[in-house]
Amino acid sequence: MSGAWLDLDTDGETLDETEARGGALSAVGRKAAIAATLPLLGLYFTSGKQPLTVSPTLGKAASGLLLHELLAGLQLRVALAAAARLEIILSRISERPTFRYQLTSLESVGAITGQLDVNRYTTSFGAVAEAPIYPVIHVERAQETAENVLVAYAALWLLRELQSSYRSSVAPATAPEAQEYGRRTRALDELLRLPWLAGCIRKADEVKRRQDEHALIAAAKSRLRRREIANATPYRELVDWIERSLEGQPAAESGDLDWSFYGDRFDTKLFELWCLHTLAQEVSRQLCVNMPTVHLSWRSGDAAYKWERPAGTLTLHFQRSISSISSEHKPEWRRQEDNQRSLGGIPDIVAHAIKRSDGTEHMAIIDPKLRQRGGPPTEELYKVLGYLSNHSLMSSPRGAILYHTTAAEGELPSYSYERHGASGALHAVALNPARPIQSRSAVGPVATMLLGLLDIPPLLASVDKEPIADNDSEASAEVQVRARSLELQALAAAMPKSLLDASKRRLETVIGKGRWTVLTSEIQTMLATSEHVGFSLDPAADFSGPVIGICASAENILHDYIFGPAIAHNTQLGNGCKTLGQVIHATLRALNNGNEALHQAILAQLNRMNVVHSTAQQLMQDLANMNRRYRIPAAHRDLVSEATWQAAWNVLIGPTGLLARAVDVLILGTPPSASP
């Protein structure tokens, strides 16, 4: 049966996920691992160094394949997945393709049948002809817009990709891929024959010949920006898709393939890549940040995943020697016969952290093993200890073994060890790709250990206390604010006192000693930590942490002096104010004769403080602007630029900044123009 080419169950039955011989994934586990790591696999195969030369991975009908045939098989499957995705985009474009009006010069014999071209007519006046000829201008629709040429370019590109990979592969005519290939190529052919697109083919071929794709993309993006495209959404998706593909990113996303394109000979590598991906997912989840993008250069020696945090940089490397990652940790053992030859070894995953405060390096070794074990993998743990010892990493050793299990239910077994009387951690965790949620939970202690390399606690465990609705963006932002604040607090606790004191002295000078001394020690520490991080980060790094840190100073003053005391005798009044925006809104309502109990309590507190209402109202409006322009954007997991950090610093910090005004109005009770 044709399914043999895909190494599928030839009887059409679903294999039990517990069926997996030692050293191999189950059919269900293999499919799940591929779906989860497809972008990673796409980049992995770009180097051409993958160990598939002796593996009959295309099933019984394809034994003895050469490497280029195996790569063509992968290329075909990815192209089919990309075609399925592109077909959806193009079908939505076909519903309302764009056009533009253009002027065409024609000649009308005997009568004027359009708008007379006066310039041409006057220059030809007096010409002798049997019948009068009138030059006219006709207005007609033209479909050859930049975005439509891009549609033709994408369809032609993918059609060639499908044809090339199918010819190079050994897929039999009865295979599901061959049938899918026929359906996808027919759909693309039919699309290219549509009247609105047929005229764009010549220009698309010219773009390919001149390698002018980026100029075409720029023209389409310009029309999108100027809102000249009515059916903008699918065109924008097409532009993004082609742009990413030209940059070398995978053309298909996770889950786009519905079949397994490897045999079990590749299972070991697949399990290692899946473990790398799952670990990166859990590290990002505990940090409350987006999953970092895998860059193409990771196959050339760079890190696979990288997190730039206020405390420092954390990277995950795949199959790199420890000494190539850090020159400080050369192997100690050398061959006796040749003292220049060291005892090497390449771990599967190396976590490397560099602290920003002092530049110290810390490492952890993680070794995935596609072996099923009935108990803790003791032998493999000793191997990890060997790596750590040989590379002088035993002062605070950290390592983990991630081994395979086919357990279909219940908790996945795990074991943790700590060194008696000294720092150190070893973990052994069983994982099953067919159970991604449970596996991510099981690998949690390993991710926590990696964050510990930078003294960062698992932030999510401290901030994600209550379920948040999917459409509640402001509540989600507050979770991010708490996470970033906790991260800065952890950094402050680990920073050398001299660095914090230097930042505090600079801040005291900037905002004034009188104001500085009335701030709580918590606010002072948060401000000093944010100042140190914000002015020491790499310009390309994420500045969300320091932005949120300086915004938190004004936020804490508002809570400590107005909102907290207002609800002190009836905390239920604050049930409707879970976010800073809601607190500011409630305070503004109180200043504008709000009649609810909370508004009355806030107004009473402001009166006890002898706050001038008009001054407080202006301050609240400026705090609302700060929240909208800096704090909330910094809390939505998007990268915050250095320019945004500098703008937020200028708004908040300084003799007349928002922080100084908040201190003057809410603590010192002085007019906003006064400077103590």
XYZ file of C-alpha atoms in Angstrom:
676
model
C 0.000 0.000 0.000
C 1.162 3.547 -0.684
C 1.290 4.352 3.015
C 4.484 2.317 3.247
C 6.335 5.159 1.563
C 5.477 7.342 4.538
C 6.189 4.644 7.094
C 2.525 4.744 8.142
C 0.381 1.899 9.375
C -0.537 0.104 6.134
C -3.838 -1.195 7.513
C -5.051 2.344 8.091
C -5.350 1.835 11.849
C -4.053 4.302 14.406
C -1.075 2.935 16.271
C -1.199 2.943 20.049
C 1.109 5.640 21.389
C 2.625 3.123 23.824
C 3.909 0.988 20.950
C 7.558 1.980 20.527
C 10.582 -0.216 20.583
C 13.600 0.863 22.614
C 15.361 3.807 21.005
C 12.394 4.847 18.875
C 9.337 7.038 19.165
C 5.823 5.731 18.818
C 4.004 6.650 15.606
C 1.808 9.080 17.515
C 4.787 10.541 19.376
C 6.753 10.952 16.148
C 3.912 12.807 14.471
C 3.421 15.064 17.502
C 7.155 15.844 17.705
C 7.276 16.764 14.018
C 4.197 19.003 14.274
C 5.669 20.836 17.282
C 9.145 21.381 15.850
C 8.494 21.851 12.125
C 10.090 25.346 11.906
C 13.106 24.044 13.831
C 13.344 21.033 11.529
C 13.127 23.267 8.467
C 16.122 25.267 9.670
C 17.955 22.134 10.748
C 17.834 20.799 7.205
C 19.154 23.997 5.624
C 22.769 23.065 6.403
C 22.819 19.856 4.372
C 24.776 18.138 7.173
C 21.975 16.040 8.611
C 22.919 12.356 9.187
C 20.436 10.658 6.865
C 22.707 9.022 4.289
C 22.193 5.463 5.512
C 18.599 5.766 6.666
C 15.763 4.339 4.520
C 13.510 7.014 5.944
C 11.051 7.014 3.066
C 9.803 3.529 3.842
C 9.992 0.129 2.170
C 9.436 1.499 -1.326
C 12.416 3.809 -1.091
C 15.340 1.810 0.261
C 18.863 2.810 -0.729
C 18.059 6.477 -1.262
C 20.783 9.028 -1.737
C 21.022 12.100 0.445
C 19.666 14.482 -2.207
C 16.610 12.232 -2.669
C 15.943 12.290 1.047
C 16.215 16.067 1.058
C 13.886 16.239 -1.954
C 11.363 14.153 -0.015
C 11.495 16.656 2.844
C 11.383 19.574 0.409
C 8.305 18.111 -1.302
C 6.416 17.705 1.967
C 7.257 21.223 3.147
C 6.277 22.603 -0.291
C 2.933 20.770 -0.089
C 2.302 22.216 3.357
C 3.242 25.689 2.082
C 0.940 25.241 -0.935
C -1.980 24.385 1.340
C -1.339 27.513 3.345
C -0.850 29.727 0.284
C -4.012 28.351 -1.335
C -6.097 29.718 1.547
C -4.537 33.181 1.206
C -4.894 33.284 -2.569
C -8.513 32.118 -2.500
C -9.353 35.059 -0.231
C -7.486 37.419 -2.565
C -9.401 36.015 -5.574
C -12.687 37.018 -3.979
C -11.755 40.714 -4.331
C -8.576 41.224 -6.399
C -7.323 44.782 -6.641
C -7.033 46.915 -9.749
C -6.051 50.428 -10.762
C -7.316 52.788 -13.427
C -5.018 53.606 -16.335
C -5.248 55.876 -19.360
C -4.833 54.376 -22.835
C -4.291 56.451 -26.008
C -6.398 55.243 -28.977
C -7.443 56.572 -32.373
C -11.120 56.934 -33.297
C -11.948 57.036 -37.023
C -14.807 59.181 -38.235
C -16.215 60.146 -34.838
C -15.029 61.027 -31.335
C -15.755 57.952 -29.215
C -13.981 59.002 -26.059
C -12.251 61.910 -24.372
C -10.416 63.872 -27.031
C -6.633 64.032 -26.552
C -6.314 67.733 -27.321
C -2.498 67.813 -27.388
C -2.219 64.987 -29.905
C -5.101 66.361 -31.942
C -3.567 69.823 -32.313
C -0.180 68.420 -33.345
C -1.808 66.268 -36.050
C -4.159 69.013 -37.259
C -4.106 69.373 -41.017
C -3.089 65.794 -41.798
C -4.758 64.445 -44.949
C -6.890 61.302 -44.483
C -9.896 59.677 -46.126
C -11.794 59.888 -42.857
C -11.037 62.154 -39.907
C -8.982 60.474 -37.194
C -9.425 61.656 -33.636
C -6.890 60.764 -30.918
C -8.886 59.836 -27.795
C -8.097 58.765 -24.240
C -9.814 55.742 -22.763
C -9.915 54.970 -19.037
C -9.719 51.254 -18.266
C -9.022 48.921 -15.382
C -5.563 47.388 -15.084
C -4.878 44.376 -12.874
C -1.060 44.605 -13.027
C -0.670 46.158 -9.586
C 2.383 45.412 -7.436
C 0.363 43.185 -5.117
C -1.153 41.166 -7.977
C 2.272 40.682 -9.564
C 3.339 39.418 -6.147
C 0.443 36.918 -6.204
C 1.596 35.636 -9.590
C 5.189 35.513 -8.375
C 4.215 33.448 -5.310
C 2.093 31.015 -7.340
C 4.829 30.530 -9.968
C 7.508 30.168 -7.294
C 5.615 27.491 -5.416
C 4.604 25.700 -8.615
C 8.274 25.419 -9.632
C 9.188 24.293 -6.102
C 6.575 21.541 -6.196
C 7.594 20.357 -9.655
C 11.316 20.344 -8.856
C 11.008 18.517 -5.533
C 8.521 16.002 -6.942
C 10.829 15.127 -9.853
C 13.785 14.692 -7.492
C 11.858 12.591 -4.973
C 11.037 8.920 -5.387
C 7.410 9.164 -4.346
C 5.433 6.448 -6.181
C 2.430 7.572 -8.209
C 0.059 5.910 -5.732
C 1.510 7.712 -2.682
C -0.695 10.258 -0.880
C 1.966 12.919 -1.595
C 1.700 12.279 -5.358
C -2.059 12.729 -5.212
C -1.676 15.843 -3.087
C 0.972 17.118 -5.522
C -1.450 16.711 -8.435
C -4.228 18.536 -6.614
C -2.015 21.453 -5.526
C -0.384 21.954 -8.940
C -3.769 21.875 -10.676
C -5.097 24.484 -8.250
C -2.102 26.762 -8.917
C -2.447 26.303 -12.697
C -6.117 27.230 -12.549
C -5.330 30.274 -10.455
C -2.709 31.515 -12.927
C -5.245 31.238 -15.774
C -7.690 33.629 -14.114
C -8.108 36.770 -16.278
C -7.127 39.190 -13.513
C -3.874 37.305 -12.875
C -2.864 36.038 -16.310
C -1.627 39.482 -17.318
C 0.721 39.597 -14.316
C 2.699 36.468 -15.212
C 5.093 38.230 -17.596
C 5.950 40.881 -15.007
C 6.376 38.196 -12.305
C 8.844 36.357 -14.571
C 10.738 39.614 -15.082
C 10.960 40.085 -11.307
C 12.427 36.590 -10.944
C 14.882 37.128 -13.809
C 16.100 40.457 -12.411
C 16.003 39.159 -8.795
C 13.962 42.251 -7.959
C 11.711 40.611 -5.355
C 12.486 43.063 -2.565
C 11.548 46.076 -4.700
C 8.239 44.402 -5.582
C 7.541 43.673 -1.906
C 8.387 47.283 -1.004
C 5.926 48.563 -3.640
C 3.153 46.296 -2.329
C 3.851 47.328 1.280
C 3.767 50.985 0.257
C 0.287 50.535 -1.269
C -0.834 48.749 1.891
C 0.486 51.580 4.042
C -1.321 54.185 1.950
C -4.515 52.111 2.187
C -4.793 51.819 -1.571
C -5.731 48.131 -1.280
C -9.347 47.500 -0.287
C -8.972 43.762 0.434
C -5.875 44.394 2.530
C -5.749 41.485 4.996
C -4.955 38.555 2.656
C -2.559 40.695 0.615
C -0.724 41.643 3.817
C -0.509 37.962 4.815
C 0.947 37.171 1.394
C 3.576 39.919 1.698
C 4.599 38.669 5.160
C 4.740 35.052 3.942
C 6.988 35.832 0.955
C 9.182 38.180 2.985
C 9.814 35.501 5.625
C 10.483 32.880 2.954
C 13.041 35.115 1.220
C 14.768 35.565 4.588
C 15.130 31.785 4.880
C 12.400 31.180 7.439
C 10.326 27.976 7.033
C 7.477 28.324 4.551
C 5.212 26.188 6.742
C 4.377 26.548 10.414
C 3.935 23.933 13.129
C 1.031 21.616 12.451
C 0.787 22.364 8.712
C 1.867 18.820 7.849
C -0.574 16.006 8.545
C 1.876 13.187 8.006
C 5.198 11.968 9.306
C 8.079 12.447 6.877
C 10.761 10.539 8.737
C 11.263 6.886 9.516
C 12.339 5.786 12.978
C 16.050 6.031 12.096
C 15.766 9.791 12.571
C 13.916 9.476 15.872
C 16.982 10.128 18.018
C 17.688 13.472 16.368
C 13.997 14.318 16.266
C 13.651 13.679 20.011
C 16.679 15.881 20.730
C 15.274 18.744 18.647
C 11.854 18.342 20.230
C 13.436 18.482 23.721
C 15.296 21.668 22.726
C 12.041 23.243 21.522
C 10.027 22.114 24.568
C 12.663 23.400 26.982
C 12.755 26.784 25.220
C 8.956 26.928 25.409
C 8.967 26.329 29.154
C 11.765 28.843 29.816
C 9.762 31.479 27.900
C 6.570 30.539 29.749
C 8.222 30.885 33.158
C 9.710 34.227 32.100
C 6.312 35.422 30.800
C 7.853 36.399 27.449
C 7.316 35.383 23.837
C 9.187 32.396 22.486
C 12.391 33.724 20.867
C 12.830 33.268 17.128
C 15.354 30.695 15.977
C 17.857 32.416 13.710
C 19.300 30.767 10.619
C 22.837 31.064 12.014
C 22.176 28.501 14.757
C 23.212 25.729 12.333
C 26.519 27.555 11.825
C 27.464 27.657 15.477
C 25.341 30.405 17.039
C 22.845 29.826 19.825
C 19.532 28.220 18.895
C 17.551 30.315 21.416
C 18.496 33.537 23.171
C 16.862 35.561 25.949
C 18.156 39.064 26.707
C 17.059 39.820 30.253
C 17.864 42.663 32.683
C 19.980 40.231 34.712
C 21.976 39.104 31.672
C 21.850 36.833 28.631
C 20.677 33.218 28.575
C 21.282 31.071 25.486
C 20.572 27.468 24.493
C 23.082 25.799 22.171
C 22.428 22.589 20.260
C 25.254 20.087 19.853
C 28.115 22.463 20.517
C 31.228 21.669 22.517
C 31.448 23.471 25.851
C 34.856 24.987 25.052
C 33.509 26.491 21.788
C 30.794 28.290 23.767
C 33.082 29.540 26.536
C 36.856 29.777 26.328
C 36.911 29.832 30.144
C 35.953 26.160 30.306
C 38.497 24.178 28.309
C 38.583 20.407 28.939
C 40.996 19.399 31.691
C 41.664 15.818 30.567
C 44.140 15.201 27.734
C 45.343 12.064 25.987
C 48.512 10.739 27.590
C 50.181 9.895 24.257
C 49.472 13.344 22.818
C 49.162 16.101 25.367
C 47.614 18.398 22.761
C 44.592 16.136 22.209
C 41.907 16.803 24.831
C 39.128 14.518 25.981
C 36.280 16.134 24.142
C 32.597 15.361 23.815
C 29.643 17.378 22.562
C 26.560 17.587 24.779
C 23.210 17.782 23.023
C 22.096 21.000 24.769
C 24.232 23.525 26.646
C 22.652 26.439 28.525
C 24.997 29.406 28.853
C 24.336 32.483 30.986
C 26.343 35.706 31.326
C 25.394 37.993 34.194
C 25.201 41.654 33.301
C 26.365 42.936 36.687
C 29.778 41.233 36.800
C 30.191 39.347 33.509
C 30.440 35.939 35.192
C 29.505 32.849 33.171
C 27.337 29.949 34.285
C 26.419 26.757 32.433
C 24.123 23.769 32.563
C 24.314 20.544 30.535
C 21.095 18.932 29.262
C 21.259 15.585 27.488
C 18.133 14.137 25.794
C 18.164 10.325 25.547
C 15.675 8.387 23.467
C 15.623 5.464 25.873
C 12.801 4.077 27.955
C 13.796 3.484 31.561
C 11.989 1.867 34.442
C 13.806 4.050 36.966
C 16.177 7.013 37.129
C 18.778 7.030 34.302
C 21.744 6.829 36.665
C 24.353 6.026 34.011
C 23.363 9.028 31.909
C 23.462 11.311 34.955
C 27.040 10.222 35.587
C 27.828 11.149 31.985
C 26.510 14.671 32.625
C 28.647 14.860 35.766
C 31.622 13.839 33.631
C 31.023 16.762 31.261
C 30.743 19.167 34.201
C 33.900 17.847 35.888
C 36.022 17.826 32.724
C 35.149 21.460 31.999
C 35.637 22.853 35.523
C 31.933 23.373 36.154
C 31.713 21.570 39.491
C 31.695 24.654 41.723
C 27.943 24.853 41.117
C 27.087 21.919 38.832
C 23.761 21.936 36.993
C 22.586 19.275 34.588
C 19.636 17.221 33.402
C 18.722 14.079 31.498
C 15.546 14.180 29.398
C 14.579 10.608 28.580
C 11.703 9.086 26.636
C 8.582 7.446 27.977
C 5.468 6.124 26.249
C 3.295 6.576 29.356
C -0.160 7.461 28.072
C -1.636 8.764 31.333
C -0.695 9.847 34.832
C 2.210 12.035 35.891
C 5.449 11.661 33.978
C 8.194 10.340 36.295
C 10.990 12.709 37.289
C 13.880 12.687 39.744
C 15.840 15.584 41.240
C 19.162 15.501 43.066
C 21.086 18.116 44.991
C 24.697 18.028 46.144
C 25.122 17.387 49.837
C 26.368 20.483 51.636
C 26.956 22.532 48.476
C 25.114 24.122 45.577
C 24.228 22.029 42.571
C 21.253 20.380 40.864
C 20.652 17.328 38.702
C 17.326 16.397 37.130
C 16.095 13.310 35.317
C 12.770 13.876 33.551
C 10.680 11.485 31.461
C 8.991 13.118 28.457
C 6.490 11.966 25.851
C 6.041 14.059 22.671
C 2.498 12.664 22.359
C 1.666 14.431 25.657
C 3.018 17.974 25.102
C 1.230 19.692 28.003
C 2.342 17.113 30.564
C 5.857 17.097 29.118
C 6.170 20.857 29.367
C 5.033 20.670 32.979
C 7.493 17.858 33.697
C 10.411 19.820 32.256
C 9.489 22.791 34.471
C 12.178 22.136 37.144
C 14.843 22.068 34.423
C 13.644 25.416 33.040
C 13.630 26.841 36.585
C 17.214 25.641 36.999
C 18.222 27.484 33.811
C 16.594 30.721 34.991
C 18.549 30.252 38.202
C 21.756 30.700 36.197
C 20.766 34.394 36.151
C 19.159 34.339 39.621
C 15.697 34.731 38.045
C 12.814 32.974 39.836
C 9.986 31.259 37.874
C 7.975 34.450 37.412
C 4.764 32.886 36.132
C 4.230 30.947 39.348
C 4.142 34.246 41.268
C 1.974 36.361 38.965
C -0.520 34.021 37.267
C -2.827 33.650 40.246
C -6.207 34.097 38.571
C -7.534 32.988 35.169
C -7.655 35.790 32.605
C -10.161 36.014 29.763
C -8.652 35.804 26.290
C -10.000 39.249 25.349
C -8.911 41.007 28.559
C -5.745 42.622 27.243
C -5.449 45.073 30.144
C -5.533 42.281 32.747
C -2.952 40.344 30.703
C -0.783 43.454 30.675
C -0.974 43.656 34.479
C 0.349 40.072 34.704
C 3.294 41.136 32.553
C 3.887 44.201 34.721
C 4.029 42.042 37.838
C 6.365 39.604 36.123
C 8.783 42.327 35.029
C 8.655 43.937 38.484
C 9.474 40.622 40.158
C 12.319 40.112 37.692
C 13.774 43.499 38.608
C 13.358 42.754 42.316
C 15.247 39.486 41.913
C 17.978 41.317 40.009
C 18.240 43.967 42.728
C 18.682 41.272 45.374
C 21.539 39.710 43.390
C 23.261 42.943 42.277
C 26.409 44.151 44.036
C 25.531 46.859 46.541
C 28.051 49.240 44.983
C 26.189 49.258 41.657
C 22.833 49.956 43.301
C 24.293 52.708 45.469
C 25.841 54.412 42.434
C 22.472 54.397 40.649
C 20.731 55.726 43.746
C 23.178 58.646 44.003
C 22.587 59.572 40.361
C 18.808 59.457 40.821
C 18.960 61.529 44.012
C 20.829 64.211 42.092
C 18.374 64.170 39.182
C 15.060 64.347 41.062
C 16.260 66.264 44.114
C 17.343 65.104 47.560
C 14.144 66.260 49.267
C 12.008 64.153 46.981
C 14.362 61.167 47.008
C 14.442 60.834 50.780
C 10.641 60.566 51.103
C 10.452 57.630 48.688
C 10.240 54.175 50.244
C 13.281 51.923 50.058
C 11.332 49.607 47.712
C 10.704 52.441 45.230
C 14.315 53.618 45.501
C 15.611 50.117 44.792
C 13.257 49.592 41.837
C 14.266 52.936 40.333
C 17.980 52.283 40.836
C 17.741 48.815 39.302
C 15.822 50.149 36.309
C 18.324 52.984 35.837
C 21.283 50.608 35.907
C 19.710 48.120 33.497
C 18.256 50.720 31.128
C 21.601 52.422 30.567
C 23.633 49.208 30.294
C 21.500 47.099 27.927
C 22.606 46.491 24.359
C 20.748 48.951 22.050
C 19.072 46.015 20.251
C 17.826 44.426 23.489
C 14.320 44.515 24.986
C 13.881 47.507 27.300
C 10.459 46.491 28.671
C 11.868 45.710 32.140
C 13.420 49.123 32.887
C 10.446 50.950 31.325
C 8.028 49.101 33.582
C 10.387 49.648 36.532
C 10.384 53.446 36.323
C 6.640 53.508 35.639
C 6.130 51.397 38.775
C 7.595 54.186 40.918
C 4.729 56.591 40.130
C 2.244 53.713 40.277
C 3.383 52.732 43.787
C 3.050 56.326 45.032
C -0.526 56.408 43.751
C -1.336 53.144 45.542
C 0.530 53.977 48.768
C -0.868 57.475 49.270
C -4.316 57.489 47.642
C -5.849 54.172 46.675
C -4.498 51.999 49.511
C -5.561 54.328 52.352
C -8.929 54.987 50.638
C -9.974 51.320 50.760
C -8.105 50.410 53.964
C -11.348 50.110 55.986
C -13.287 48.348 53.238
C -11.050 46.425 50.841
C -14.064 45.208 48.871
C -14.329 48.705 47.403
C -11.232 47.921 45.357
C -12.603 44.761 43.743
C -13.294 46.592 40.504
C -9.828 48.157 40.304
C -7.389 45.422 39.329
C -5.292 47.506 36.951
C -3.509 50.844 37.089
C -5.805 52.204 34.400
C -8.854 51.393 36.516
C -7.306 53.067 39.600
C -6.520 56.229 37.617
C -10.033 56.256 36.138
C -11.600 55.856 39.587
C -9.493 58.735 40.954
C -10.512 60.986 38.053
C -14.171 60.079 38.671
C -13.699 60.966 42.341
C -12.301 64.371 41.364
C -15.302 64.898 39.067
C -18.028 64.254 41.664
C -18.359 60.507 41.181
C -21.164 59.163 43.354
C -20.051 55.577 43.991
C -18.710 54.513 47.399
C -15.192 54.033 45.993
C -15.207 57.538 44.506
C -16.312 59.027 47.799
C -13.570 57.140 49.687
C -10.870 58.348 47.273
C -12.137 61.950 47.458
C -12.096 61.837 51.258
C -8.477 60.637 51.201
C -7.463 63.418 48.799
C -9.120 65.978 51.088
C -7.324 64.575 54.136
C -4.061 65.117 52.232
C -5.106 68.701 51.356
C -4.508 67.997 47.684
C -5.559 70.717 45.244
C -8.165 69.050 43.038
C -7.171 70.742 39.788
C -3.510 69.811 40.318
C -4.397 66.216 41.131
C -6.643 65.999 38.074
C -3.828 67.088 35.737
C -1.483 64.608 37.422
C -3.978 61.757 36.924
C -4.391 62.621 33.252
C -0.625 62.599 32.773
C -0.388 59.264 34.605
C -3.062 57.889 32.267
C -0.966 59.020 29.285
C 2.115 57.368 30.793
C 0.158 54.149 31.265
C -1.121 54.188 27.693
C 2.086 55.259 25.936
C 4.760 53.352 27.873
C 3.610 50.977 30.589
C 0.938 48.983 28.711
C 2.984 48.639 25.466
C 5.937 47.428 27.537
C 3.675 44.806 29.113
C 2.408 43.212 25.920
C 5.440 41.005 25.272
C 6.552 43.035 22.271
C 10.155 44.171 22.107
C 10.542 47.668 23.574
C 13.192 49.769 21.852
C 15.919 51.891 23.377
C 14.196 54.988 21.982
C 11.020 54.143 23.911
C 13.057 53.673 27.083
C 14.710 57.073 26.652
C 11.350 58.734 25.974
C 9.828 57.153 29.090
C 12.867 58.222 31.135
C 12.506 61.827 29.971
C 8.784 61.863 30.843
C 9.145 60.324 34.302
C 12.583 61.248 35.648
C 13.974 64.746 36.089
C 13.335 67.864 38.162
C 9.991 68.447 36.409
C 9.265 64.835 35.460
C 6.120 62.926 36.316
C 7.722 61.199 39.316
C 8.823 64.517 40.815
C 5.331 65.940 40.310
C 3.735 62.901 41.957
C 6.005 63.337 44.985
C 5.248 67.069 45.174
C 1.479 66.685 44.885
C 0.836 63.462 46.813
C 3.626 63.315 49.417
C 5.148 66.749 50.047
C 1.981 68.727 49.361
C 3.883 71.434 47.494
C 2.877 73.119 44.229
C 4.128 71.245 41.158
C 6.527 74.035 40.256
C 8.301 73.931 43.631
C 11.640 72.184 43.825
C 12.825 71.177 47.313
